[in-house]
Amino acid sequence: MAETEQILIQRAQKGDHDSFAALVEEHQRYVYNLALRVVKDENEALDLAQETFVRAWTALPNFKGQSQFRTWLYRIVTNLCYNRLPNLRRSLNDLGDDVMENIAETDSNFDNPAREFESNETRNNLHQAIDSLDENYRLLITLRYQNELSYEEIASTLNLPLGTVKTGIFRAKAQLRTTLANLEDSWITA
């Protein structure tokens, strides 16, 4: 956690509204984007983001800094999404805890966002493919690649076993590869 953010958190915990506003300013886009990816509705995502920060303000005195502040916020927004979409938690748990602890990353494009997002067309197609994923996979992909959380942070945020997170991301990436390959094939045959 950056020293400046830590100072803002400490001040906000003592009731400093300006410090909390600075924290909101820093994280609001990420919280909103995560909610939007899950619920796919701008107004609903705005409501969820606002409710996230209201709950964060209320619970801030209990924040001990054992996780990153953003991870704590993501946990709040994810729990709110679970409340709005009760099947989401069940779907994530149904992914199972396959023994895939050391999954080899076979597509380096996902690890190099600059290469993956070279063109606007590719970026738009990727976003469409992500939006077409099931809610559970969309959430995992968003946390991993848009919000840049580690597997461990995602497991902590979603309160899931690490293996379940790895399995879910592996399966989501496989679906994305298939969707993008089909899209590429349709360009060639068009």
PDB file of C-alpha atoms in Angstrom:
ATOM      1  CA  MET A   1       0.000   0.000   0.000  1.00  0.00           C
ATOM      2  CA  ALA A   2       1.374   3.360  -0.964  1.00  0.00           C
ATOM      3  CA  GLU A   3       2.380   5.532   1.952  1.00  0.00           C
ATOM      4  CA  THR A   4       0.074   8.321   0.763  1.00  0.00           C
ATOM      5  CA  GLU A   5      -2.892   5.937   0.600  1.00  0.00           C
ATOM      6  CA  GLN A   6      -2.071   4.652   4.067  1.00  0.00           C
ATOM      7  CA  ILE A   7      -2.090   8.217   5.398  1.00  0.00           C
ATOM      8  CA  LEU A   8      -5.418   8.923   3.670  1.00  0.00           C
ATOM      9  CA  ILE A   9      -6.898   5.779   5.215  1.00  0.00           C
ATOM     10  CA  GLN A  10      -5.698   6.728   8.690  1.00  0.00           C
ATOM     11  CA  ARG A  11      -7.133  10.235   8.339  1.00  0.00           C
ATOM     12  CA  ALA A  12     -10.422   8.907   6.954  1.00  0.00           C
ATOM     13  CA  GLN A  13     -10.658   6.461   9.847  1.00  0.00           C
ATOM     14  CA  LYS A  14     -10.554   9.496  12.138  1.00  0.00           C
ATOM     15  CA  GLY A  15     -13.487  11.037  10.260  1.00  0.00           C
ATOM     16  CA  ASP A  16     -11.692  13.170   7.652  1.00  0.00           C
ATOM     17  CA  HIS A  17     -14.197  13.385   4.787  1.00  0.00           C
ATOM     18  CA  ASP A  18     -11.671  14.920   2.372  1.00  0.00           C
ATOM     19  CA  SER A  19      -9.278  12.010   2.838  1.00  0.00           C
ATOM     20  CA  PHE A  20     -12.076   9.537   2.198  1.00  0.00           C
ATOM     21  CA  ALA A  21     -13.139  11.538  -0.880  1.00  0.00           C
ATOM     22  CA  ALA A  22      -9.573  11.195  -2.186  1.00  0.00           C
ATOM     23  CA  LEU A  23      -9.754   7.415  -1.662  1.00  0.00           C
ATOM     24  CA  VAL A  24     -13.098   7.304  -3.467  1.00  0.00           C
ATOM     25  CA  GLU A  25     -11.641   9.340  -6.332  1.00  0.00           C
ATOM     26  CA  GLU A  26      -8.739   6.909  -6.610  1.00  0.00           C
ATOM     27  CA  HIS A  27     -10.835   3.727  -6.619  1.00  0.00           C
ATOM     28  CA  GLN A  28     -14.281   4.634  -7.940  1.00  0.00           C
ATOM     29  CA  ARG A  29     -13.581   3.798 -11.573  1.00  0.00           C
ATOM     30  CA  TYR A  30     -12.330   0.312 -10.693  1.00  0.00           C
ATOM     31  CA  VAL A  31     -15.232  -0.402  -8.354  1.00  0.00           C
ATOM     32  CA  TYR A  32     -17.740   0.800 -10.944  1.00  0.00           C
ATOM     33  CA  ASN A  33     -16.111  -1.202 -13.765  1.00  0.00           C
ATOM     34  CA  LEU A  34     -16.125  -4.362 -11.665  1.00  0.00           C
ATOM     35  CA  ALA A  35     -19.806  -3.913 -10.832  1.00  0.00           C
ATOM     36  CA  LEU A  36     -20.623  -3.129 -14.471  1.00  0.00           C
ATOM     37  CA  ARG A  37     -18.853  -6.247 -15.688  1.00  0.00           C
ATOM     38  CA  VAL A  38     -20.901  -8.358 -13.310  1.00  0.00           C
ATOM     39  CA  VAL A  39     -24.370  -6.807 -13.575  1.00  0.00           C
ATOM     40  CA  LYS A  40     -24.114  -5.434 -17.148  1.00  0.00           C
ATOM     41  CA  ASP A  41     -26.317  -2.448 -16.318  1.00  0.00           C
ATOM     42  CA  GLU A  42     -24.883   1.050 -15.943  1.00  0.00           C
ATOM     43  CA  ASN A  43     -27.468   2.296 -13.445  1.00  0.00           C
ATOM     44  CA  GLU A  44     -27.208  -0.836 -11.357  1.00  0.00           C
ATOM     45  CA  ALA A  45     -23.404  -0.588 -11.438  1.00  0.00           C
ATOM     46  CA  LEU A  46     -23.587   3.054 -10.307  1.00  0.00           C
ATOM     47  CA  ASP A  47     -25.861   2.055  -7.435  1.00  0.00           C
ATOM     48  CA  LEU A  48     -23.519  -0.759  -6.445  1.00  0.00           C
ATOM     49  CA  ALA A  49     -20.462   1.508  -6.584  1.00  0.00           C
ATOM     50  CA  GLN A  50     -22.188   4.129  -4.468  1.00  0.00           C
ATOM     51  CA  GLU A  51     -23.356   1.537  -1.971  1.00  0.00           C
ATOM     52  CA  THR A  52     -19.824   0.112  -1.849  1.00  0.00           C
ATOM     53  CA  PHE A  53     -18.390   3.437  -0.743  1.00  0.00           C
ATOM     54  CA  VAL A  54     -21.191   4.056   1.753  1.00  0.00           C
ATOM     55  CA  ARG A  55     -20.448   0.671   3.319  1.00  0.00           C
ATOM     56  CA  ALA A  56     -16.711   1.321   3.152  1.00  0.00           C
ATOM     57  CA  TRP A  57     -17.136   4.617   5.008  1.00  0.00           C
ATOM     58  CA  THR A  58     -19.221   2.897   7.674  1.00  0.00           C
ATOM     59  CA  ALA A  59     -16.809  -0.017   8.052  1.00  0.00           C
ATOM     60  CA  LEU A  60     -13.601   1.980   7.654  1.00  0.00           C
ATOM     61  CA  PRO A  61     -12.832   2.093  11.398  1.00  0.00           C
ATOM     62  CA  ASN A  62     -12.637  -1.722  11.254  1.00  0.00           C
ATOM     63  CA  PHE A  63     -10.195  -1.764   8.312  1.00  0.00           C
ATOM     64  CA  LYS A  64      -6.909  -3.064   9.756  1.00  0.00           C
ATOM     65  CA  GLY A  65      -4.811  -2.961   6.606  1.00  0.00           C
ATOM     66  CA  GLN A  66      -4.290  -6.726   6.502  1.00  0.00           C
ATOM     67  CA  SER A  67      -5.176  -6.607   2.817  1.00  0.00           C
ATOM     68  CA  GLN A  68      -4.811  -3.873   0.255  1.00  0.00           C
ATOM     69  CA  PHE A  69      -7.493  -1.206   0.417  1.00  0.00           C
ATOM     70  CA  ARG A  70      -8.608  -1.954  -3.139  1.00  0.00           C
ATOM     71  CA  THR A  71      -8.932  -5.660  -2.326  1.00  0.00           C
ATOM     72  CA  TRP A  72     -11.113  -4.728   0.635  1.00  0.00           C
ATOM     73  CA  LEU A  73     -13.277  -2.535  -1.633  1.00  0.00           C
ATOM     74  CA  TYR A  74     -13.547  -5.316  -4.215  1.00  0.00           C
ATOM     75  CA  ARG A  75     -14.705  -7.675  -1.503  1.00  0.00           C
ATOM     76  CA  ILE A  76     -17.448  -5.205  -0.568  1.00  0.00           C
ATOM     77  CA  VAL A  77     -18.640  -4.687  -4.148  1.00  0.00           C
ATOM     78  CA  THR A  78     -18.462  -8.424  -4.849  1.00  0.00           C
ATOM     79  CA  ASN A  79     -20.607  -9.178  -1.812  1.00  0.00           C
ATOM     80  CA  LEU A  80     -23.110  -6.571  -2.991  1.00  0.00           C
ATOM     81  CA  CYS A  81     -23.139  -8.244  -6.415  1.00  0.00           C
ATOM     82  CA  TYR A  82     -23.753 -11.588  -4.701  1.00  0.00           C
ATOM     83  CA  ASN A  83     -26.751 -10.018  -2.968  1.00  0.00           C
ATOM     84  CA  ARG A  84     -28.132  -8.761  -6.285  1.00  0.00           C
ATOM     85  CA  LEU A  85     -27.312 -11.954  -8.196  1.00  0.00           C
ATOM     86  CA  PRO A  86     -27.730 -14.853  -5.759  1.00  0.00           C
ATOM     87  CA  ASN A  87     -26.822 -17.442  -8.399  1.00  0.00           C
ATOM     88  CA  LEU A  88     -23.391 -15.876  -8.852  1.00  0.00           C
ATOM     89  CA  ARG A  89     -21.934 -17.266  -5.615  1.00  0.00           C
ATOM     90  CA  ARG A  90     -23.428 -20.690  -6.309  1.00  0.00           C
ATOM     91  CA  SER A  91     -21.958 -20.656  -9.847  1.00  0.00           C
ATOM     92  CA  LEU A  92     -18.509 -19.725  -8.560  1.00  0.00           C
ATOM     93  CA  ASN A  93     -18.629 -22.476  -5.955  1.00  0.00           C
ATOM     94  CA  ASP A  94     -19.796 -24.944  -8.623  1.00  0.00           C
ATOM     95  CA  LEU A  95     -16.568 -24.345 -10.548  1.00  0.00           C
ATOM     96  CA  GLY A  96     -15.029 -26.838  -8.193  1.00  0.00           C
ATOM     97  CA  ASP A  97     -11.614 -26.978  -6.669  1.00  0.00           C
ATOM     98  CA  ASP A  98      -9.955 -28.995  -9.431  1.00  0.00           C
ATOM     99  CA  VAL A  99      -6.368 -29.844  -8.752  1.00  0.00           C
ATOM    100  CA  MET A 100      -4.962 -27.240 -11.112  1.00  0.00           C
ATOM    101  CA  GLU A 101      -2.534 -25.541  -8.794  1.00  0.00           C
ATOM    102  CA  ASN A 102       0.160 -25.202 -11.447  1.00  0.00           C
ATOM    103  CA  ILE A 103      -1.796 -24.431 -14.583  1.00  0.00           C
ATOM    104  CA  ALA A 104       0.548 -23.455 -17.350  1.00  0.00           C
ATOM    105  CA  GLU A 105      -0.378 -20.163 -18.923  1.00  0.00           C
ATOM    106  CA  THR A 106      -0.530 -21.070 -22.609  1.00  0.00           C
ATOM    107  CA  ASP A 107      -1.615 -17.726 -24.011  1.00  0.00           C
ATOM    108  CA  SER A 108       0.975 -15.061 -23.379  1.00  0.00           C
ATOM    109  CA  ASN A 109      -1.356 -12.397 -24.810  1.00  0.00           C
ATOM    110  CA  PHE A 110      -3.270 -12.371 -21.551  1.00  0.00           C
ATOM    111  CA  ASP A 111      -0.073 -11.702 -19.647  1.00  0.00           C
ATOM    112  CA  ASN A 112       0.972  -8.878 -21.958  1.00  0.00           C
ATOM    113  CA  PRO A 113      -1.934  -6.426 -22.169  1.00  0.00           C
ATOM    114  CA  ALA A 114       0.011  -4.120 -24.493  1.00  0.00           C
ATOM    115  CA  ARG A 115       0.295  -6.836 -27.135  1.00  0.00           C
ATOM    116  CA  GLU A 116      -3.307  -8.009 -26.646  1.00  0.00           C
ATOM    117  CA  PHE A 117      -4.734  -4.513 -26.978  1.00  0.00           C
ATOM    118  CA  GLU A 118      -2.707  -3.363 -29.973  1.00  0.00           C
ATOM    119  CA  SER A 119      -5.746  -2.442 -32.033  1.00  0.00           C
ATOM    120  CA  ASN A 120      -9.102  -0.980 -31.145  1.00  0.00           C
ATOM    121  CA  GLU A 121     -10.814  -3.716 -33.119  1.00  0.00           C
ATOM    122  CA  THR A 122      -9.114  -6.446 -31.109  1.00  0.00           C
ATOM    123  CA  ARG A 123      -9.912  -4.618 -27.862  1.00  0.00           C
ATOM    124  CA  ASN A 124     -13.580  -4.250 -28.801  1.00  0.00           C
ATOM    125  CA  ASN A 125     -13.800  -7.913 -29.762  1.00  0.00           C
ATOM    126  CA  LEU A 126     -12.144  -8.948 -26.520  1.00  0.00           C
ATOM    127  CA  HIS A 127     -14.580  -6.841 -24.492  1.00  0.00           C
ATOM    128  CA  GLN A 128     -17.485  -8.375 -26.390  1.00  0.00           C
ATOM    129  CA  ALA A 129     -16.111 -11.835 -25.704  1.00  0.00           C
ATOM    130  CA  ILE A 130     -15.691 -11.033 -22.002  1.00  0.00           C
ATOM    131  CA  ASP A 131     -19.234  -9.652 -21.851  1.00  0.00           C
ATOM    132  CA  SER A 132     -20.521 -12.905 -23.349  1.00  0.00           C
ATOM    133  CA  LEU A 133     -18.961 -14.984 -20.542  1.00  0.00           C
ATOM    134  CA  ASP A 134     -21.087 -16.282 -17.694  1.00  0.00           C
ATOM    135  CA  GLU A 135     -21.232 -13.914 -14.723  1.00  0.00           C
ATOM    136  CA  ASN A 136     -18.802 -16.002 -12.677  1.00  0.00           C
ATOM    137  CA  TYR A 137     -16.146 -16.151 -15.385  1.00  0.00           C
ATOM    138  CA  ARG A 138     -16.630 -12.470 -16.234  1.00  0.00           C
ATOM    139  CA  LEU A 139     -16.049 -11.555 -12.587  1.00  0.00           C
ATOM    140  CA  LEU A 140     -12.875 -13.656 -12.368  1.00  0.00           C
ATOM    141  CA  ILE A 141     -11.434 -12.283 -15.619  1.00  0.00           C
ATOM    142  CA  THR A 142     -12.244  -8.713 -14.592  1.00  0.00           C
ATOM    143  CA  LEU A 143     -10.580  -9.085 -11.206  1.00  0.00           C
ATOM    144  CA  ARG A 144      -7.502 -10.754 -12.709  1.00  0.00           C
ATOM    145  CA  TYR A 145      -6.851  -8.735 -15.838  1.00  0.00           C
ATOM    146  CA  GLN A 146      -8.673  -5.432 -15.513  1.00  0.00           C
ATOM    147  CA  ASN A 147      -8.149  -4.929 -11.807  1.00  0.00           C
ATOM    148  CA  GLU A 148      -4.822  -6.812 -11.793  1.00  0.00           C
ATOM    149  CA  LEU A 149      -5.458  -8.818  -8.636  1.00  0.00           C
ATOM    150  CA  SER A 150      -3.327 -11.867  -7.952  1.00  0.00           C
ATOM    151  CA  TYR A 151      -4.951 -15.284  -7.726  1.00  0.00           C
ATOM    152  CA  GLU A 152      -4.535 -15.106  -3.956  1.00  0.00           C
ATOM    153  CA  GLU A 153      -6.206 -11.679  -3.776  1.00  0.00           C
ATOM    154  CA  ILE A 154      -9.114 -12.927  -5.877  1.00  0.00           C
ATOM    155  CA  ALA A 155      -9.515 -15.991  -3.650  1.00  0.00           C
ATOM    156  CA  SER A 156      -9.518 -13.745  -0.593  1.00  0.00           C
ATOM    157  CA  THR A 157     -11.903 -11.227  -2.163  1.00  0.00           C
ATOM    158  CA  LEU A 158     -14.398 -13.881  -3.255  1.00  0.00           C
ATOM    159  CA  ASN A 159     -13.829 -16.141  -0.265  1.00  0.00           C
ATOM    160  CA  LEU A 160     -13.063 -19.075  -2.561  1.00  0.00           C
ATOM    161  CA  PRO A 161     -10.337 -21.726  -2.536  1.00  0.00           C
ATOM    162  CA  LEU A 162      -7.288 -20.762  -4.602  1.00  0.00           C
ATOM    163  CA  GLY A 163      -7.733 -23.820  -6.834  1.00  0.00           C
ATOM    164  CA  THR A 164     -11.288 -22.770  -7.662  1.00  0.00           C
ATOM    165  CA  VAL A 165     -10.082 -19.345  -8.728  1.00  0.00           C
ATOM    166  CA  LYS A 166      -7.322 -20.815 -10.904  1.00  0.00           C
ATOM    167  CA  THR A 167      -9.717 -23.304 -12.457  1.00  0.00           C
ATOM    168  CA  GLY A 168     -12.300 -20.612 -13.167  1.00  0.00           C
ATOM    169  CA  ILE A 169      -9.768 -18.292 -14.787  1.00  0.00           C
ATOM    170  CA  PHE A 170      -8.316 -21.167 -16.829  1.00  0.00           C
ATOM    171  CA  ARG A 171     -11.793 -22.114 -18.108  1.00  0.00           C
ATOM    172  CA  ALA A 172     -12.745 -18.486 -18.781  1.00  0.00           C
ATOM    173  CA  LYS A 173      -9.573 -17.951 -20.797  1.00  0.00           C
ATOM    174  CA  ALA A 174     -10.268 -21.124 -22.762  1.00  0.00           C
ATOM    175  CA  GLN A 175     -13.751 -19.795 -23.606  1.00  0.00           C
ATOM    176  CA  LEU A 176     -12.276 -16.425 -24.586  1.00  0.00           C
ATOM    177  CA  ARG A 177      -9.701 -18.097 -26.841  1.00  0.00           C
ATOM    178  CA  THR A 178     -12.459 -20.095 -28.552  1.00  0.00           C
ATOM    179  CA  THR A 179     -14.695 -17.048 -28.979  1.00  0.00           C
ATOM    180  CA  LEU A 180     -11.865 -14.937 -30.378  1.00  0.00           C
ATOM    181  CA  ALA A 181     -10.687 -17.753 -32.682  1.00  0.00           C
ATOM    182  CA  ASN A 182     -14.242 -18.144 -34.027  1.00  0.00           C
ATOM    183  CA  LEU A 183     -14.378 -14.403 -34.576  1.00  0.00           C
ATOM    184  CA  GLU A 184     -11.051 -14.497 -36.410  1.00  0.00           C
ATOM    185  CA  ASP A 185     -12.303 -17.397 -38.568  1.00  0.00           C
ATOM    186  CA  SER A 186     -15.400 -15.393 -39.454  1.00  0.00           C
ATOM    187  CA  TRP A 187     -13.163 -12.532 -40.687  1.00  0.00           C
ATOM    188  CA  ILE A 188     -11.194 -14.902 -42.897  1.00  0.00           C
ATOM    189  CA  THR A 189     -14.295 -16.459 -44.474  1.00  0.00           C
ATOM    190  CA  ALA A 190     -16.138 -13.151 -44.858  1.00  0.00           C
TER     191      ALA A 190
END
